[in-house]
Amino acid sequence: MKLSGLLARAAPDLPGVWGVARVDRHTDRLLRRVSTGDIAVLDQVDLDPGTAAALVAAKVAGVVNASPSISGRFPNLGPEILVRAGVALVDGAGPEVLRAVKDGARIRLHDGVVYAGDRELARGSAQSPESMAELMVQARSGLSILLEAFSSNTVEFMRRERHLLLDGVGVPDVAVPLRGRHVLVVAPGRHHAAELERLRHFVGEYQPIVIGVGAAADTVRGAGHPLALIVADPEDVSVDTLRCGAQLVVPTDPASHAGGLERVAGLGVPAVAFPASGNPEDLALLLADAHEAALVVAVGFQATLTEFLDRGRSGSNPSTFLTRLKMGGRVVDGAAVAALYRCRVSSGAVLLLVAAALVAVVASLAVSAAGDAVPALLTDVWQRVVSVVGRRFA
C-alpha cells in the first residue's frame, strides 16, 4: 500500500503525537524535506532559533533530538520556540534514535518515548513550557563562562585568519562586479524570509547585488529576486537554485580546495573555493568588503547578544564579531533598512495627485464660467486634497 494510503487510515487508539518520521543528521537537508504533520528526527546540541523557526513554519507535529536541545552552556532560544508553538519535543534521545527510527515510518511520541505503534524505539525527555523555563534559568548562569571562552576563541581566530581579515588574502575573484554597488546578503537566520519580503520595495528601487547564503539562497530565488552569488556548501542548496545562473562560492577547509567543489563538478555550475574557517554568512560579508561594495544590507543575521552567541550549527564562532568590526558602517542590518525605507511614490499617492490635478482643472473652469460664487467651495476642496496628498508623502 502507498504511504498516502497508510496515512489516510485512522491512527491506532494509542496516546501521543503521531506523524511520519523524517530522519537526517544533516539539519539543513532535513529542513528541506519536512512538511505538515511530520516528526523531525535530528541530532543538534543547543537547537538554534533559525532551525526551530523553520520547523514551526513547516508545521511539524513533533521533534526528536538525539542531543540535548539546551545543554546549559547558554540560554539558546530554539527549544522555547518549538514548545511555545505546540510542537512536541523529545529531547536527548541518544544517537541510537537515528538508527532505530526509519525514515518515512509512522511513529508516535508519548511521555518522552518514541514508539512505532506500541513498540518502544527510543527514550528521552518530553519538554514542556515549565521544563523549558527551568532549563533557561539554569543556562543563564553559564553565559559568563561562554563569554570567556568566546574571548579566547576570538584571539585564536584573529591569529589564524588575520591575513584574511586585515588584507583580504584568500578572498576569491568573482565574475560579479561588486565595486561601488549596493549588496544584499541574505543568510538563513530566524525570520529571514519575512525580513526579505519587507525589503521588496528597497530591492526594486536600488537593484542591489543579491548574495544568498546557504539555504537562504532558495528563499531568495523563491521570492523572485535575481541571485548573483551563492555562498554555501552545495548540500545546503537545492539543485534548481544551484543551476539558476548564480556563481557559487564554496567555503572550504583552508588545507583543501575540494569537498563541495567536487559535488557540483557534474552540474555545470560555475564555482570557486573560499578557503577560510569562518561562517558562510561572514565569508559573504568579507567577499563584499574585499570587492569594495559601497553598502551591504545584511538579512537573517544575529541582532541580540543571545542570538549572537546562539550560533547553533556553526558554534559560537568569533568570525561574526570580527567581520562586523572590520566592515564598520558599511554593513547595515536589514530590519533597520526595512523600518526606515519607504517607497518614494506609491500607487495611492499617484492617484491622489491625479485627483488633485482634476480638481484644479475643474476649479479653473468654474472660475471662468461662474465668477466668484463657486470658486470658494472648490478652493476649499482643493485645499483638503492638497492636505491629504501632503500627509501621504510626509
mmCIF file of C-alpha atoms in Angstrom:
data_model
loop_
_atom_site.group_PDB
_atom_site.id
_atom_site.type_symbol
_atom_site.label_atom_id
_atom_site.label_comp_id
_atom_site.label_asym_id
_atom_site.label_seq_id
_atom_site.Cartn_x
_atom_site.Cartn_y
_atom_site.Cartn_z
ATOM 1 C CA MET A 1 0.000 0.000 0.000
ATOM 2 C CA LYS A 2 1.251 3.502 -0.806
ATOM 3 C CA LEU A 3 2.296 5.821 2.003
ATOM 4 C CA SER A 4 -0.637 8.144 1.302
ATOM 5 C CA GLY A 5 -2.982 5.205 1.822
ATOM 6 C CA LEU A 6 -1.349 4.330 5.118
ATOM 7 C CA LEU A 7 -1.628 7.908 6.330
ATOM 8 C CA ALA A 8 -5.289 8.023 5.383
ATOM 9 C CA ARG A 9 -6.083 5.220 7.764
ATOM 10 C CA ALA A 10 -7.143 6.143 11.262
ATOM 11 C CA ALA A 11 -4.321 6.126 13.808
ATOM 12 C CA PRO A 12 -4.384 3.272 16.351
ATOM 13 C CA ASP A 13 -6.111 4.040 19.609
ATOM 14 C CA LEU A 14 -2.852 4.839 21.375
ATOM 15 C CA PRO A 15 -1.988 8.127 23.136
ATOM 16 C CA GLY A 16 0.578 10.609 21.900
ATOM 17 C CA VAL A 17 1.516 12.596 18.819
ATOM 18 C CA TRP A 18 1.586 10.695 15.526
ATOM 19 C CA GLY A 19 3.494 11.549 12.361
ATOM 20 C CA VAL A 20 5.771 10.374 9.575
ATOM 21 C CA ALA A 21 9.424 10.322 10.635
ATOM 22 C CA ARG A 22 11.931 12.393 8.668
ATOM 23 C CA VAL A 23 15.405 11.366 9.796
ATOM 24 C CA ASP A 24 18.636 13.124 8.868
ATOM 25 C CA ARG A 25 21.890 14.032 10.609
ATOM 26 C CA HIS A 26 22.265 16.971 8.236
ATOM 27 C CA THR A 27 19.864 19.571 9.632
ATOM 28 C CA ASP A 28 19.681 21.821 6.570
ATOM 29 C CA ARG A 29 18.891 18.850 4.369
ATOM 30 C CA LEU A 30 16.229 17.703 6.826
ATOM 31 C CA LEU A 31 14.557 21.122 6.808
ATOM 32 C CA ARG A 32 14.037 20.853 3.048
ATOM 33 C CA ARG A 33 12.171 17.545 3.451
ATOM 34 C CA VAL A 34 9.832 18.060 6.393
ATOM 35 C CA SER A 35 6.209 19.000 5.853
ATOM 36 C CA THR A 36 2.939 19.340 7.741
ATOM 37 C CA GLY A 37 2.407 16.632 10.352
ATOM 38 C CA ASP A 38 5.894 15.108 10.105
ATOM 39 C CA ILE A 39 8.096 14.269 13.068
ATOM 40 C CA ALA A 40 11.651 15.545 12.537
ATOM 41 C CA VAL A 41 14.420 13.342 13.959
ATOM 42 C CA LEU A 42 17.742 15.188 14.184
ATOM 43 C CA ASP A 43 20.941 15.483 16.179
ATOM 44 C CA GLN A 44 21.772 19.059 17.204
ATOM 45 C CA VAL A 45 23.172 20.254 20.511
ATOM 46 C CA ASP A 46 21.674 23.598 21.563
ATOM 47 C CA LEU A 47 18.940 23.852 18.965
ATOM 48 C CA ASP A 48 19.228 27.283 17.359
ATOM 49 C CA PRO A 49 16.266 29.611 16.726
ATOM 50 C CA GLY A 50 16.669 29.505 12.943
ATOM 51 C CA THR A 51 16.186 25.747 12.852
ATOM 52 C CA ALA A 52 13.306 25.895 15.337
ATOM 53 C CA ALA A 53 11.529 28.620 13.364
ATOM 54 C CA ALA A 54 11.919 26.630 10.138
ATOM 55 C CA LEU A 55 10.415 23.548 11.799
ATOM 56 C CA VAL A 56 7.478 25.579 13.101
ATOM 57 C CA ALA A 57 6.959 27.112 9.660
ATOM 58 C CA ALA A 58 6.892 23.604 8.163
ATOM 59 C CA LYS A 59 4.130 22.739 10.688
ATOM 60 C CA VAL A 60 5.807 19.612 12.014
ATOM 61 C CA ALA A 61 3.921 17.674 14.671
ATOM 62 C CA GLY A 62 6.987 16.825 16.720
ATOM 63 C CA VAL A 63 10.763 16.890 17.002
ATOM 64 C CA VAL A 64 13.047 14.184 18.359
ATOM 65 C CA ASN A 65 16.553 15.385 19.149
ATOM 66 C CA ALA A 66 19.293 12.844 19.751
ATOM 67 C CA SER A 67 21.251 15.509 21.656
ATOM 68 C CA PRO A 68 20.176 17.957 24.363
ATOM 69 C CA SER A 69 18.274 20.816 22.726
ATOM 70 C CA ILE A 70 19.538 23.050 25.518
ATOM 71 C CA SER A 71 22.830 21.937 27.015
ATOM 72 C CA GLY A 72 23.066 24.600 29.715
ATOM 73 C CA ARG A 73 26.043 26.424 28.213
ATOM 74 C CA PHE A 74 23.885 29.453 27.437
ATOM 75 C CA PRO A 75 20.162 30.250 27.094
ATOM 76 C CA ASN A 76 19.596 29.277 23.463
ATOM 77 C CA LEU A 77 16.204 30.157 22.067
ATOM 78 C CA GLY A 78 15.346 27.257 19.747
ATOM 79 C CA PRO A 79 13.644 24.792 22.116
ATOM 80 C CA GLU A 80 11.438 27.504 23.592
ATOM 81 C CA ILE A 81 10.232 28.453 20.099
ATOM 82 C CA LEU A 82 9.167 24.858 19.426
ATOM 83 C CA VAL A 83 7.412 24.349 22.750
ATOM 84 C CA ARG A 84 5.552 27.663 22.588
ATOM 85 C CA ALA A 85 4.313 26.739 19.112
ATOM 86 C CA GLY A 86 2.842 23.497 20.483
ATOM 87 C CA VAL A 87 5.373 21.207 18.799
ATOM 88 C CA ALA A 88 6.041 18.026 20.789
ATOM 89 C CA LEU A 89 9.743 17.902 21.701
ATOM 90 C CA VAL A 90 11.521 14.753 22.865
ATOM 91 C CA ASP A 91 14.985 15.753 23.983
ATOM 92 C CA GLY A 92 18.240 13.838 24.490
ATOM 93 C CA ALA A 93 17.007 10.588 22.932
ATOM 94 C CA GLY A 94 20.573 9.408 22.239
ATOM 95 C CA PRO A 95 22.402 8.759 18.950
ATOM 96 C CA GLU A 96 20.755 5.341 18.569
ATOM 97 C CA VAL A 97 17.445 7.025 17.729
ATOM 98 C CA LEU A 98 18.822 7.940 14.300
ATOM 99 C CA ARG A 99 19.266 4.245 13.577
ATOM 100 C CA ALA A 100 16.205 2.909 15.370
ATOM 101 C CA VAL A 101 13.749 5.231 13.605
ATOM 102 C CA LYS A 102 13.401 4.567 9.881
ATOM 103 C CA ASP A 103 12.884 7.490 7.567
ATOM 104 C CA GLY A 104 9.283 7.502 6.305
ATOM 105 C CA ALA A 105 7.994 5.265 9.093
ATOM 106 C CA ARG A 106 4.900 6.244 11.061
ATOM 107 C CA ILE A 107 5.830 6.843 14.700
ATOM 108 C CA ARG A 108 4.316 8.409 17.801
ATOM 109 C CA LEU A 109 5.670 10.400 20.729
ATOM 110 C CA HIS A 110 4.296 9.968 24.252
ATOM 111 C CA ASP A 111 5.796 10.968 27.616
ATOM 112 C CA GLY A 112 9.290 11.307 26.145
ATOM 113 C CA VAL A 113 9.238 7.908 24.441
ATOM 114 C CA VAL A 114 9.408 7.271 20.697
ATOM 115 C CA TYR A 115 7.193 4.407 19.568
ATOM 116 C CA ALA A 116 6.424 2.502 16.400
ATOM 117 C CA GLY A 117 2.867 1.536 17.299
ATOM 118 C CA ASP A 118 3.257 0.089 20.797
ATOM 119 C CA ARG A 119 6.950 -0.854 20.330
ATOM 120 C CA GLU A 120 9.464 1.413 22.063
ATOM 121 C CA LEU A 121 12.244 2.689 19.792
ATOM 122 C CA ALA A 122 13.990 5.301 21.947
ATOM 123 C CA ARG A 123 13.530 7.249 25.147
ATOM 124 C CA GLY A 124 14.311 10.872 26.015
ATOM 125 C CA SER A 125 12.790 13.772 27.940
ATOM 126 C CA ALA A 126 9.474 15.338 26.969
ATOM 127 C CA GLN A 127 9.878 19.112 27.182
ATOM 128 C CA SER A 128 7.136 21.483 28.287
ATOM 129 C CA PRO A 129 6.911 25.254 28.841
ATOM 130 C CA GLU A 130 7.628 24.655 32.536
ATOM 131 C CA SER A 131 10.694 22.476 31.924
ATOM 132 C CA MET A 132 11.981 24.944 29.311
ATOM 133 C CA ALA A 133 11.653 27.850 31.749
ATOM 134 C CA GLU A 134 13.656 25.940 34.354
ATOM 135 C CA LEU A 135 16.362 24.973 31.872
ATOM 136 C CA MET A 136 16.649 28.564 30.640
ATOM 137 C CA VAL A 137 17.211 29.814 34.195
ATOM 138 C CA GLN A 138 19.980 27.271 34.660
ATOM 139 C CA ALA A 139 21.504 28.091 31.279
ATOM 140 C CA ARG A 140 21.779 31.803 32.013
ATOM 141 C CA SER A 141 24.316 31.026 34.711
ATOM 142 C CA GLY A 142 26.589 29.565 32.028
ATOM 143 C CA LEU A 143 26.563 32.723 29.908
ATOM 144 C CA SER A 144 29.592 34.304 31.591
ATOM 145 C CA ILE A 145 31.620 31.137 31.053
ATOM 146 C CA LEU A 146 30.644 31.120 27.391
ATOM 147 C CA LEU A 147 31.691 34.764 27.025
ATOM 148 C CA GLU A 148 35.117 33.963 28.477
ATOM 149 C CA ALA A 149 35.522 31.064 26.051
ATOM 150 C CA PHE A 150 34.348 33.292 23.221
ATOM 151 C CA SER A 151 37.046 35.851 24.055
ATOM 152 C CA SER A 152 39.719 33.165 23.858
ATOM 153 C CA ASN A 153 38.325 31.862 20.582
ATOM 154 C CA THR A 154 38.320 35.377 19.149
ATOM 155 C CA VAL A 155 42.039 35.794 19.831
ATOM 156 C CA GLU A 156 42.739 32.400 18.261
ATOM 157 C CA PHE A 157 40.619 33.174 15.203
ATOM 158 C CA MET A 158 42.349 36.515 14.754
ATOM 159 C CA ARG A 159 45.738 34.804 14.864
ATOM 160 C CA ARG A 160 44.658 32.160 12.352
ATOM 161 C CA GLU A 161 42.764 34.396 9.921
ATOM 162 C CA ARG A 162 44.497 37.760 10.380
ATOM 163 C CA HIS A 163 45.632 37.956 6.750
ATOM 164 C CA LEU A 164 42.067 37.376 5.554
ATOM 165 C CA LEU A 165 40.558 39.910 7.939
ATOM 166 C CA LEU A 166 43.187 42.626 7.550
ATOM 167 C CA ASP A 167 44.290 42.264 3.928
ATOM 168 C CA GLY A 168 41.628 40.133 2.220
ATOM 169 C CA VAL A 169 44.138 37.395 1.440
ATOM 170 C CA GLY A 170 42.313 34.305 0.175
ATOM 171 C CA VAL A 171 39.138 36.061 -0.938
ATOM 172 C CA PRO A 172 38.327 34.592 -4.368
ATOM 173 C CA ASP A 173 37.776 36.609 -7.518
ATOM 174 C CA VAL A 174 34.170 36.549 -8.713
ATOM 175 C CA ALA A 175 32.609 37.349 -12.054
ATOM 176 C CA VAL A 176 30.013 39.657 -10.498
ATOM 177 C CA PRO A 177 31.130 43.332 -10.259
ATOM 178 C CA LEU A 178 30.585 44.452 -6.644
ATOM 179 C CA ARG A 179 32.683 47.615 -6.503
ATOM 180 C CA GLY A 180 30.607 50.663 -5.674
ATOM 181 C CA ARG A 181 27.343 48.676 -5.670
ATOM 182 C CA HIS A 182 24.699 48.081 -3.034
ATOM 183 C CA VAL A 183 24.822 44.440 -1.923
ATOM 184 C CA LEU A 184 22.088 42.454 -0.155
ATOM 185 C CA VAL A 185 23.367 39.426 1.785
ATOM 186 C CA VAL A 186 20.612 37.030 2.876
ATOM 187 C CA ALA A 187 21.533 34.415 5.498
ATOM 188 C CA PRO A 188 19.242 31.621 6.763
ATOM 189 C CA GLY A 189 18.600 33.248 10.141
ATOM 190 C CA ARG A 190 15.345 33.441 12.035
ATOM 191 C CA HIS A 191 12.585 35.303 10.138
ATOM 192 C CA HIS A 192 14.893 35.952 7.170
ATOM 193 C CA ALA A 193 12.100 35.290 4.662
ATOM 194 C CA ALA A 194 9.757 37.830 6.290
ATOM 195 C CA GLU A 195 12.576 40.347 6.558
ATOM 196 C CA LEU A 196 13.385 39.888 2.882
ATOM 197 C CA GLU A 197 9.747 40.481 1.979
ATOM 198 C CA ARG A 198 9.740 43.781 3.877
ATOM 199 C CA LEU A 199 12.701 44.884 1.745
ATOM 200 C CA ARG A 200 10.904 44.246 -1.554
ATOM 201 C CA HIS A 201 10.468 47.956 -2.399
ATOM 202 C CA PHE A 202 14.088 48.662 -1.474
ATOM 203 C CA VAL A 203 15.289 45.853 -3.734
ATOM 204 C CA GLY A 204 13.030 47.013 -6.540
ATOM 205 C CA GLU A 205 14.325 50.579 -6.447
ATOM 206 C CA TYR A 206 18.036 50.098 -5.779
ATOM 207 C CA GLN A 207 18.542 46.776 -7.595
ATOM 208 C CA PRO A 208 21.302 45.551 -5.223
ATOM 209 C CA ILE A 209 23.565 42.623 -5.989
ATOM 210 C CA VAL A 210 21.952 39.734 -4.077
ATOM 211 C CA ILE A 211 24.090 37.122 -2.316
ATOM 212 C CA GLY A 212 22.300 34.072 -0.900
ATOM 213 C CA VAL A 213 23.956 32.209 1.971
ATOM 214 C CA GLY A 214 23.236 28.523 2.486
ATOM 215 C CA ALA A 215 19.576 27.550 2.417
ATOM 216 C CA ALA A 216 18.608 31.237 2.184
ATOM 217 C CA ALA A 217 19.593 31.095 -1.492
ATOM 218 C CA ASP A 218 16.438 29.013 -2.047
ATOM 219 C CA THR A 219 14.427 31.654 -0.171
ATOM 220 C CA VAL A 220 15.784 34.450 -2.361
ATOM 221 C CA ARG A 221 15.010 32.546 -5.546
ATOM 222 C CA GLY A 222 11.540 31.621 -4.287
ATOM 223 C CA ALA A 223 10.846 35.309 -3.605
ATOM 224 C CA GLY A 224 11.611 36.113 -7.240
ATOM 225 C CA HIS A 225 14.794 38.096 -6.665
ATOM 226 C CA PRO A 226 17.716 37.525 -9.074
ATOM 227 C CA LEU A 227 20.602 35.743 -7.372
ATOM 228 C CA ALA A 228 24.079 36.886 -8.364
ATOM 229 C CA LEU A 229 26.195 34.882 -5.900
ATOM 230 C CA ILE A 230 25.656 31.890 -3.607
ATOM 231 C CA VAL A 231 27.980 31.307 -0.650
ATOM 232 C CA ALA A 232 27.246 27.816 0.607
ATOM 233 C CA ASP A 233 28.040 24.180 0.902
ATOM 234 C CA PRO A 234 26.227 22.770 -2.157
ATOM 235 C CA GLU A 235 24.398 20.276 0.068
ATOM 236 C CA ASP A 236 22.559 23.158 1.727
ATOM 237 C CA VAL A 237 21.053 24.430 -1.552
ATOM 238 C CA SER A 238 18.618 22.801 -3.966
ATOM 239 C CA VAL A 239 19.902 21.703 -7.361
ATOM 240 C CA ASP A 240 17.488 24.058 -9.149
ATOM 241 C CA THR A 241 18.890 27.037 -7.262
ATOM 242 C CA LEU A 242 22.463 25.930 -7.913
ATOM 243 C CA ARG A 243 21.633 25.899 -11.617
ATOM 244 C CA CYS A 244 19.886 29.300 -11.650
ATOM 245 C CA GLY A 245 22.932 31.056 -13.127
ATOM 246 C CA ALA A 246 24.422 32.491 -9.935
ATOM 247 C CA GLN A 247 28.106 31.971 -9.278
ATOM 248 C CA LEU A 248 28.752 29.567 -6.405
ATOM 249 C CA VAL A 249 31.363 30.328 -3.740
ATOM 250 C CA VAL A 250 32.111 27.239 -1.638
ATOM 251 C CA PRO A 251 33.655 27.677 1.840
ATOM 252 C CA THR A 252 36.352 25.040 2.227
ATOM 253 C CA ASP A 253 38.860 23.933 4.772
ATOM 254 C CA PRO A 254 41.967 26.102 4.288
ATOM 255 C CA ALA A 255 44.054 22.953 3.779
ATOM 256 C CA SER A 256 41.844 21.693 0.948
ATOM 257 C CA HIS A 257 40.098 23.162 -2.083
ATOM 258 C CA ALA A 258 37.992 20.053 -2.721
ATOM 259 C CA GLY A 259 34.881 18.978 -0.828
ATOM 260 C CA GLY A 260 31.912 20.923 -2.065
ATOM 261 C CA LEU A 261 33.541 21.781 -5.386
ATOM 262 C CA GLU A 262 33.666 18.106 -6.278
ATOM 263 C CA ARG A 263 29.936 17.744 -5.602
ATOM 264 C CA VAL A 264 28.999 20.394 -8.174
ATOM 265 C CA ALA A 265 31.516 19.379 -10.824
ATOM 266 C CA GLY A 266 28.883 17.421 -12.742
ATOM 267 C CA LEU A 267 26.184 20.097 -12.537
ATOM 268 C CA GLY A 268 27.874 22.613 -14.799
ATOM 269 C CA VAL A 269 27.704 25.246 -12.052
ATOM 270 C CA PRO A 270 30.393 27.973 -12.070
ATOM 271 C CA ALA A 271 32.063 27.692 -8.662
ATOM 272 C CA VAL A 272 35.127 28.904 -6.789
ATOM 273 C CA ALA A 273 36.582 27.920 -3.418
ATOM 274 C CA PHE A 274 36.838 30.243 -0.434
ATOM 275 C CA PRO A 275 39.427 28.636 1.878
ATOM 276 C CA ALA A 276 38.611 30.033 5.326
ATOM 277 C CA SER A 277 37.315 28.814 8.675
ATOM 278 C CA GLY A 278 34.638 31.493 9.178
ATOM 279 C CA ASN A 279 30.900 31.017 8.963
ATOM 280 C CA PRO A 280 29.428 31.162 5.428
ATOM 281 C CA GLU A 281 27.425 34.303 6.217
ATOM 282 C CA ASP A 282 30.536 36.084 7.481
ATOM 283 C CA LEU A 283 32.518 34.979 4.449
ATOM 284 C CA ALA A 284 29.804 36.507 2.266
ATOM 285 C CA LEU A 285 30.280 39.823 4.081
ATOM 286 C CA LEU A 286 34.047 39.606 3.690
ATOM 287 C CA LEU A 287 33.575 38.849 -0.011
ATOM 288 C CA ALA A 288 31.520 42.026 -0.458
ATOM 289 C CA ASP A 289 34.020 44.005 1.622
ATOM 290 C CA ALA A 290 37.096 42.811 -0.280
ATOM 291 C CA HIS A 291 35.454 43.655 -3.620
ATOM 292 C CA GLU A 292 34.641 47.173 -2.353
ATOM 293 C CA ALA A 293 30.862 47.141 -2.194
ATOM 294 C CA ALA A 294 29.513 50.590 -1.316
ATOM 295 C CA LEU A 295 26.899 49.347 1.178
ATOM 296 C CA VAL A 296 25.962 45.902 2.469
ATOM 297 C CA VAL A 297 22.477 45.172 3.811
ATOM 298 C CA ALA A 298 22.518 42.043 5.998
ATOM 299 C CA VAL A 299 19.345 39.947 6.293
ATOM 300 C CA GLY A 300 18.997 36.964 8.633
ATOM 301 C CA PHE A 301 21.977 37.826 10.822
ATOM 302 C CA GLN A 302 22.131 37.845 14.637
ATOM 303 C CA ALA A 303 20.779 41.004 16.274
ATOM 304 C CA THR A 304 20.970 40.430 20.050
ATOM 305 C CA LEU A 305 23.686 39.139 22.362
ATOM 306 C CA THR A 306 21.859 35.853 22.939
ATOM 307 C CA GLU A 307 21.298 35.361 19.202
ATOM 308 C CA PHE A 308 24.908 36.296 18.523
ATOM 309 C CA LEU A 309 26.164 33.595 20.875
ATOM 310 C CA ASP A 310 23.438 31.167 19.790
ATOM 311 C CA ARG A 311 25.156 30.153 16.565
ATOM 312 C CA GLY A 312 23.616 26.661 16.600
ATOM 313 C CA ARG A 313 25.179 24.506 13.917
ATOM 314 C CA SER A 314 28.020 27.000 13.375
ATOM 315 C CA GLY A 315 29.009 27.211 17.019
ATOM 316 C CA SER A 316 29.845 30.496 18.750
ATOM 317 C CA ASN A 317 32.369 31.412 16.076
ATOM 318 C CA PRO A 318 34.108 34.774 16.601
ATOM 319 C CA SER A 319 34.212 35.462 12.866
ATOM 320 C CA THR A 320 30.945 37.435 13.031
ATOM 321 C CA PHE A 321 32.246 39.766 15.725
ATOM 322 C CA LEU A 322 35.496 40.499 13.900
ATOM 323 C CA THR A 323 33.848 40.765 10.487
ATOM 324 C CA ARG A 324 31.393 43.381 11.747
ATOM 325 C CA LEU A 325 34.254 45.343 13.306
ATOM 326 C CA LYS A 326 36.172 45.314 10.034
ATOM 327 C CA MET A 327 33.251 46.482 7.906
ATOM 328 C CA GLY A 328 32.083 49.162 10.321
ATOM 329 C CA GLY A 329 29.317 51.401 8.991
ATOM 330 C CA ARG A 330 29.277 49.823 5.546
ATOM 331 C CA VAL A 331 27.140 46.938 6.813
ATOM 332 C CA VAL A 332 23.556 47.729 7.853
ATOM 333 C CA ASP A 333 21.005 45.413 9.442
ATOM 334 C CA GLY A 334 18.151 44.578 7.060
ATOM 335 C CA ALA A 335 15.487 45.104 9.722
ATOM 336 C CA ALA A 336 16.691 48.691 10.198
ATOM 337 C CA VAL A 337 16.601 49.349 6.448
ATOM 338 C CA ALA A 338 13.081 47.913 6.216
ATOM 339 C CA ALA A 339 11.916 50.137 9.090
ATOM 340 C CA LEU A 340 13.414 53.324 7.642
ATOM 341 C CA TYR A 341 12.836 52.806 3.949
ATOM 342 C CA ARG A 342 9.598 53.864 2.285
ATOM 343 C CA CYS A 343 8.749 53.590 -1.378
ATOM 344 C CA ARG A 344 9.026 57.140 -2.664
ATOM 345 C CA VAL A 345 5.954 57.130 -4.890
ATOM 346 C CA SER A 346 3.176 54.650 -4.204
ATOM 347 C CA SER A 347 0.198 53.966 -6.442
ATOM 348 C CA GLY A 348 -2.140 55.508 -3.860
ATOM 349 C CA ALA A 349 -0.160 58.728 -3.800
ATOM 350 C CA VAL A 350 -0.203 58.887 -7.596
ATOM 351 C CA LEU A 351 -3.999 58.517 -7.617
ATOM 352 C CA LEU A 352 -4.360 61.303 -5.076
ATOM 353 C CA LEU A 353 -2.109 63.518 -7.146
ATOM 354 C CA VAL A 354 -4.218 62.869 -10.256
ATOM 355 C CA ALA A 355 -7.368 63.673 -8.265
ATOM 356 C CA ALA A 356 -5.812 66.926 -7.114
ATOM 357 C CA ALA A 357 -4.964 67.847 -10.689
ATOM 358 C CA LEU A 358 -8.532 67.170 -11.792
ATOM 359 C CA VAL A 359 -9.892 69.369 -9.010
ATOM 360 C CA ALA A 360 -7.535 72.123 -10.148
ATOM 361 C CA VAL A 361 -8.844 71.869 -13.711
ATOM 362 C CA VAL A 362 -12.487 71.944 -12.597
ATOM 363 C CA ALA A 363 -11.768 74.917 -10.357
ATOM 364 C CA SER A 364 -10.187 76.798 -13.219
ATOM 365 C CA LEU A 365 -13.165 76.156 -15.469
ATOM 366 C CA ALA A 366 -15.594 77.158 -12.721
ATOM 367 C CA VAL A 367 -13.818 80.453 -12.144
ATOM 368 C CA SER A 368 -14.169 81.424 -15.759
ATOM 369 C CA ALA A 369 -17.809 80.275 -16.001
ATOM 370 C CA ALA A 370 -19.362 81.337 -12.682
ATOM 371 C CA GLY A 371 -17.451 84.286 -11.429
ATOM 372 C CA ASP A 372 -16.810 84.255 -7.677
ATOM 373 C CA ALA A 373 -19.713 82.078 -6.421
ATOM 374 C CA VAL A 374 -18.429 78.520 -6.954
ATOM 375 C CA PRO A 375 -14.657 79.022 -6.628
ATOM 376 C CA ALA A 376 -14.835 79.427 -2.831
ATOM 377 C CA LEU A 377 -16.255 75.892 -2.468
ATOM 378 C CA LEU A 378 -13.786 74.444 -4.971
ATOM 379 C CA THR A 379 -10.895 76.212 -3.308
ATOM 380 C CA ASP A 380 -11.840 74.556 -0.025
ATOM 381 C CA VAL A 381 -11.966 71.135 -1.760
ATOM 382 C CA TRP A 382 -8.619 71.818 -3.357
ATOM 383 C CA GLN A 383 -7.015 72.651 -0.013
ATOM 384 C CA ARG A 384 -8.387 69.443 1.512
ATOM 385 C CA VAL A 385 -6.949 67.338 -1.326
ATOM 386 C CA VAL A 386 -3.577 69.050 -1.105
ATOM 387 C CA SER A 387 -3.562 68.390 2.654
ATOM 388 C CA VAL A 388 -4.248 64.677 2.112
ATOM 389 C CA VAL A 389 -1.544 64.420 -0.563
ATOM 390 C CA GLY A 390 0.905 66.214 1.703
ATOM 391 C CA ARG A 391 0.262 63.780 4.543
ATOM 392 C CA ARG A 392 0.618 60.824 2.167
ATOM 393 C CA PHE A 393 4.085 61.926 1.055
ATOM 394 C CA ALA A 394 5.231 63.049 4.509
#
